Amino acid sequence: MNPWKINESKVVYNNNWIKVTEHQVINPAGKNGIYGVVHYKNTAVGVIPLDEENNTWLVGQYRFSLNQYSWEIPEGGAIFDEDPVIGAARELEEETGLKATTYTKIVQMHLSNSVSDEFAVIYLAQGLSEHTASPEDTEQLVVKKVPFETAYGMVEEGIITDSMSVAAILKVKLMLLNDQLPEVI
């Protein structure tokens, strides 16, 4: 049962990607307050490519919201009525130029559930072939192929901090340790 009571809600910001709603609430302690919620209009998708030699590809870019550079797995969005794996495959090709024969869902997660409803699905991509990248005009990307263990070390050292990337890399590390990588088709 929901312990929060909403007295009034108003949209305070709305664009093609997000909607921010401010709620006047009575909190679980019975006190008046406000609660802002960011609603995402797409499913977040991520993909961690892994080749036969256990190399992966990372995407580096400046993140405006953080005011800093970030190394990440290829990520983006899929509209809600699109199969997330289609969005993940599109993002992989757009950002890295890679196509995969096999996609395995490895993680589903809410990215910041204290303030947003953003939901993510992350895939492991295998059976890779190289094609031409075509990043969006808002993306100034650096793509680098690294041994998977280098990416894992970047997580351990706090160099990779993006939540989807951390989750994906840690999940693949567990899969490798437990010899649970899927067969490549």
mmCIF file of C-alpha atoms in Angstrom:
data_model
loop_
_atom_site.group_PDB
_atom_site.id
_atom_site.type_symbol
_atom_site.label_atom_id
_atom_site.label_comp_id
_atom_site.label_asym_id
_atom_site.label_seq_id
_atom_site.Cartn_x
_atom_site.Cartn_y
_atom_site.Cartn_z
ATOM 1 C CA MET A 1 0.000 0.000 0.000
ATOM 2 C CA ASN A 2 1.277 3.443 -0.944
ATOM 3 C CA PRO A 3 2.000 5.505 2.211
ATOM 4 C CA TRP A 4 2.153 8.761 0.203
ATOM 5 C CA LYS A 5 -0.921 10.915 -0.462
ATOM 6 C CA ILE A 6 -0.899 13.282 -3.439
ATOM 7 C CA ASN A 7 -2.924 16.452 -2.906
ATOM 8 C CA GLU A 8 -2.060 18.186 -6.162
ATOM 9 C CA SER A 9 0.232 17.669 -9.150
ATOM 10 C CA LYS A 10 1.482 19.993 -11.855
ATOM 11 C CA VAL A 11 3.815 19.518 -14.787
ATOM 12 C CA VAL A 12 6.674 21.994 -14.428
ATOM 13 C CA TYR A 13 8.737 20.932 -17.453
ATOM 14 C CA ASN A 14 8.057 18.830 -20.529
ATOM 15 C CA ASN A 15 10.066 18.038 -23.676
ATOM 16 C CA ASN A 16 10.473 15.113 -26.095
ATOM 17 C CA TRP A 17 12.512 13.047 -23.613
ATOM 18 C CA ILE A 18 11.339 13.879 -20.098
ATOM 19 C CA LYS A 19 8.452 15.328 -18.123
ATOM 20 C CA VAL A 20 8.968 16.762 -14.624
ATOM 21 C CA THR A 21 5.971 16.778 -12.304
ATOM 22 C CA GLU A 22 5.864 18.484 -8.927
ATOM 23 C CA HIS A 23 3.540 16.806 -6.455
ATOM 24 C CA GLN A 24 2.161 18.415 -3.302
ATOM 25 C CA VAL A 25 2.106 15.459 -0.929
ATOM 26 C CA ILE A 26 1.478 14.229 2.545
ATOM 27 C CA ASN A 27 4.486 12.061 3.312
ATOM 28 C CA PRO A 28 4.451 8.747 5.222
ATOM 29 C CA ALA A 29 4.970 10.653 8.510
ATOM 30 C CA GLY A 30 1.793 12.663 7.825
ATOM 31 C CA LYS A 31 3.574 15.924 7.016
ATOM 32 C CA ASN A 32 3.040 18.186 3.998
ATOM 33 C CA GLY A 33 5.800 18.283 1.430
ATOM 34 C CA ILE A 34 6.717 18.324 -2.215
ATOM 35 C CA TYR A 35 8.030 15.524 -4.381
ATOM 36 C CA GLY A 36 9.404 16.017 -7.876
ATOM 37 C CA VAL A 37 9.344 13.111 -10.310
ATOM 38 C CA VAL A 38 11.123 12.889 -13.648
ATOM 39 C CA HIS A 39 9.193 10.719 -16.112
ATOM 40 C CA TYR A 40 11.240 9.345 -19.002
ATOM 41 C CA LYS A 41 9.565 8.925 -22.375
ATOM 42 C CA ASN A 42 11.856 6.134 -23.592
ATOM 43 C CA THR A 43 13.304 2.923 -22.234
ATOM 44 C CA ALA A 44 17.029 3.302 -21.599
ATOM 45 C CA VAL A 45 18.992 0.656 -23.479
ATOM 46 C CA GLY A 46 22.611 -0.343 -23.198
ATOM 47 C CA VAL A 47 24.754 -2.936 -24.860
ATOM 48 C CA ILE A 48 28.117 -4.362 -23.916
ATOM 49 C CA PRO A 49 29.837 -5.828 -26.965
ATOM 50 C CA LEU A 50 32.188 -8.749 -26.341
ATOM 51 C CA ASP A 51 34.282 -10.430 -29.017
ATOM 52 C CA GLU A 52 35.835 -13.908 -29.080
ATOM 53 C CA GLU A 53 39.029 -12.625 -27.401
ATOM 54 C CA ASN A 54 37.021 -10.938 -24.614
ATOM 55 C CA ASN A 55 37.555 -7.421 -25.908
ATOM 56 C CA THR A 56 34.857 -4.811 -25.492
ATOM 57 C CA TRP A 57 34.199 -1.327 -26.845
ATOM 58 C CA LEU A 58 33.741 1.762 -24.696
ATOM 59 C CA VAL A 59 32.321 5.105 -25.721
ATOM 60 C CA GLY A 60 33.776 8.279 -24.281
ATOM 61 C CA GLN A 61 31.892 11.541 -24.307
ATOM 62 C CA TYR A 62 31.455 14.748 -22.387
ATOM 63 C CA ARG A 63 28.301 14.592 -20.277
ATOM 64 C CA PHE A 64 26.669 18.014 -20.018
ATOM 65 C CA SER A 65 24.673 17.153 -16.882
ATOM 66 C CA LEU A 66 27.819 16.062 -15.002
ATOM 67 C CA ASN A 67 30.128 18.708 -16.484
ATOM 68 C CA GLN A 68 32.719 15.998 -17.038
ATOM 69 C CA TYR A 69 33.967 13.347 -19.439
ATOM 70 C CA SER A 70 32.518 9.844 -19.109
ATOM 71 C CA TRP A 71 33.500 6.390 -20.379
ATOM 72 C CA GLU A 72 30.480 4.155 -20.928
ATOM 73 C CA ILE A 73 29.079 1.188 -22.771
ATOM 74 C CA PRO A 74 27.062 2.140 -25.885
ATOM 75 C CA GLU A 75 23.718 3.471 -24.628
ATOM 76 C CA GLY A 76 20.620 5.265 -25.784
ATOM 77 C CA GLY A 77 16.863 5.009 -25.824
ATOM 78 C CA ALA A 78 14.114 2.890 -27.314
ATOM 79 C CA ILE A 79 10.599 4.250 -27.657
ATOM 80 C CA PHE A 80 8.153 2.435 -25.400
ATOM 81 C CA ASP A 81 6.413 0.432 -28.140
ATOM 82 C CA GLU A 82 9.761 -0.716 -29.611
ATOM 83 C CA ASP A 83 11.422 -3.964 -28.545
ATOM 84 C CA PRO A 84 14.388 -2.753 -26.430
ATOM 85 C CA VAL A 85 16.786 -5.106 -28.231
ATOM 86 C CA ILE A 86 16.065 -3.217 -31.480
ATOM 87 C CA GLY A 87 17.022 0.040 -29.769
ATOM 88 C CA ALA A 88 20.134 -1.532 -28.271
ATOM 89 C CA ALA A 89 21.242 -2.871 -31.679
ATOM 90 C CA ARG A 90 20.641 0.553 -33.241
ATOM 91 C CA GLU A 91 22.677 2.306 -30.531
ATOM 92 C CA LEU A 92 25.524 -0.206 -30.859
ATOM 93 C CA GLU A 93 25.783 0.383 -34.594
ATOM 94 C CA GLU A 94 25.285 4.166 -34.415
ATOM 95 C CA GLU A 95 27.905 4.689 -31.716
ATOM 96 C CA THR A 96 30.521 2.039 -32.552
ATOM 97 C CA GLY A 97 29.768 0.752 -36.046
ATOM 98 C CA LEU A 98 29.362 -2.762 -34.636
ATOM 99 C CA LYS A 99 26.629 -5.247 -35.493
ATOM 100 C CA ALA A 100 26.040 -8.449 -33.525
ATOM 101 C CA THR A 101 24.469 -11.801 -34.371
ATOM 102 C CA THR A 102 23.507 -12.542 -30.753
ATOM 103 C CA TYR A 103 21.950 -10.315 -28.089
ATOM 104 C CA THR A 104 21.367 -11.621 -24.571
ATOM 105 C CA LYS A 105 19.453 -9.598 -21.985
ATOM 106 C CA ILE A 106 21.693 -9.446 -18.902
ATOM 107 C CA VAL A 107 20.337 -6.622 -16.694
ATOM 108 C CA GLN A 108 17.070 -4.762 -16.085
ATOM 109 C CA MET A 109 17.166 -1.866 -13.663
ATOM 110 C CA HIS A 110 15.646 1.398 -12.495
ATOM 111 C CA LEU A 111 18.348 4.040 -12.817
ATOM 112 C CA SER A 112 17.436 6.542 -10.111
ATOM 113 C CA ASN A 113 14.187 5.436 -8.530
ATOM 114 C CA SER A 114 14.154 8.072 -5.800
ATOM 115 C CA VAL A 115 13.423 10.810 -8.355
ATOM 116 C CA SER A 116 12.650 9.144 -11.682
ATOM 117 C CA ASP A 117 10.865 6.254 -13.344
ATOM 118 C CA GLU A 118 13.696 5.641 -15.837
ATOM 119 C CA PHE A 119 13.949 1.938 -16.638
ATOM 120 C CA ALA A 120 16.884 0.342 -18.421
ATOM 121 C CA VAL A 121 17.483 -2.919 -20.254
ATOM 122 C CA ILE A 122 21.065 -3.961 -20.976
ATOM 123 C CA TYR A 123 22.244 -6.592 -23.439
ATOM 124 C CA LEU A 124 25.421 -8.543 -24.076
ATOM 125 C CA ALA A 125 26.230 -8.440 -27.813
ATOM 126 C CA GLN A 126 28.300 -11.219 -29.387
ATOM 127 C CA GLY A 127 29.138 -12.380 -32.901
ATOM 128 C CA LEU A 128 30.409 -8.927 -33.803
ATOM 129 C CA SER A 129 31.178 -7.455 -37.199
ATOM 130 C CA GLU A 130 32.506 -3.972 -37.916
ATOM 131 C CA HIS A 131 30.571 -1.454 -40.001
ATOM 132 C CA THR A 132 30.360 2.344 -40.133
ATOM 133 C CA ALA A 133 29.398 4.321 -37.037
ATOM 134 C CA SER A 134 26.912 7.180 -37.438
ATOM 135 C CA PRO A 135 26.578 9.032 -34.124
ATOM 136 C CA GLU A 136 23.886 11.647 -33.620
ATOM 137 C CA ASP A 137 24.866 15.284 -34.097
ATOM 138 C CA THR A 138 24.645 15.834 -30.321
ATOM 139 C CA GLU A 139 27.324 13.191 -29.749
ATOM 140 C CA GLN A 140 31.049 13.833 -30.004
ATOM 141 C CA LEU A 141 32.239 10.307 -29.287
ATOM 142 C CA VAL A 142 35.567 8.597 -28.821
ATOM 143 C CA VAL A 143 35.271 4.842 -29.287
ATOM 144 C CA LYS A 144 37.961 2.510 -28.024
ATOM 145 C CA LYS A 145 38.350 -1.235 -28.101
ATOM 146 C CA VAL A 146 39.831 -2.552 -24.854
ATOM 147 C CA PRO A 147 40.324 -5.919 -23.201
ATOM 148 C CA PHE A 148 37.280 -6.621 -21.027
ATOM 149 C CA GLU A 149 39.537 -6.779 -17.955
ATOM 150 C CA THR A 150 40.623 -3.176 -18.672
ATOM 151 C CA ALA A 151 36.967 -2.070 -18.601
ATOM 152 C CA TYR A 152 36.460 -4.022 -15.372
ATOM 153 C CA GLY A 153 39.525 -2.306 -13.885
ATOM 154 C CA MET A 154 38.075 1.079 -14.881
ATOM 155 C CA VAL A 155 34.968 0.228 -12.832
ATOM 156 C CA GLU A 156 37.057 -0.896 -9.862
ATOM 157 C CA GLU A 157 39.119 2.312 -10.012
ATOM 158 C CA GLY A 158 36.053 4.563 -10.253
ATOM 159 C CA ILE A 159 36.886 5.738 -13.776
ATOM 160 C CA ILE A 160 33.646 4.299 -15.157
ATOM 161 C CA THR A 161 30.784 5.601 -12.983
ATOM 162 C CA ASP A 162 27.774 5.486 -15.328
ATOM 163 C CA SER A 163 25.246 3.196 -13.617
ATOM 164 C CA MET A 164 24.300 1.182 -16.705
ATOM 165 C CA SER A 165 27.951 0.647 -17.594
ATOM 166 C CA VAL A 166 28.907 -0.386 -14.066
ATOM 167 C CA ALA A 167 26.001 -2.846 -13.866
ATOM 168 C CA ALA A 168 26.733 -4.338 -17.292
ATOM 169 C CA ILE A 169 30.458 -4.729 -16.702
ATOM 170 C CA LEU A 170 29.968 -6.296 -13.268
ATOM 171 C CA LYS A 171 27.345 -8.684 -14.667
ATOM 172 C CA VAL A 172 29.626 -9.783 -17.525
ATOM 173 C CA LYS A 173 32.492 -10.248 -15.049
ATOM 174 C CA LEU A 174 30.265 -12.611 -13.033
ATOM 175 C CA MET A 175 29.250 -14.434 -16.204
ATOM 176 C CA LEU A 176 32.914 -14.878 -17.167
ATOM 177 C CA LEU A 177 33.892 -16.051 -13.670
ATOM 178 C CA ASN A 178 31.070 -18.605 -13.648
ATOM 179 C CA ASP A 179 31.606 -19.696 -17.268
ATOM 180 C CA GLN A 180 28.072 -18.544 -18.151
ATOM 181 C CA LEU A 181 28.577 -16.697 -21.424
ATOM 182 C CA PRO A 182 25.938 -17.730 -23.954
ATOM 183 C CA GLU A 183 26.839 -19.581 -27.137
ATOM 184 C CA VAL A 184 27.374 -17.291 -30.108
ATOM 185 C CA ILE A 185 24.979 -17.970 -32.963
#
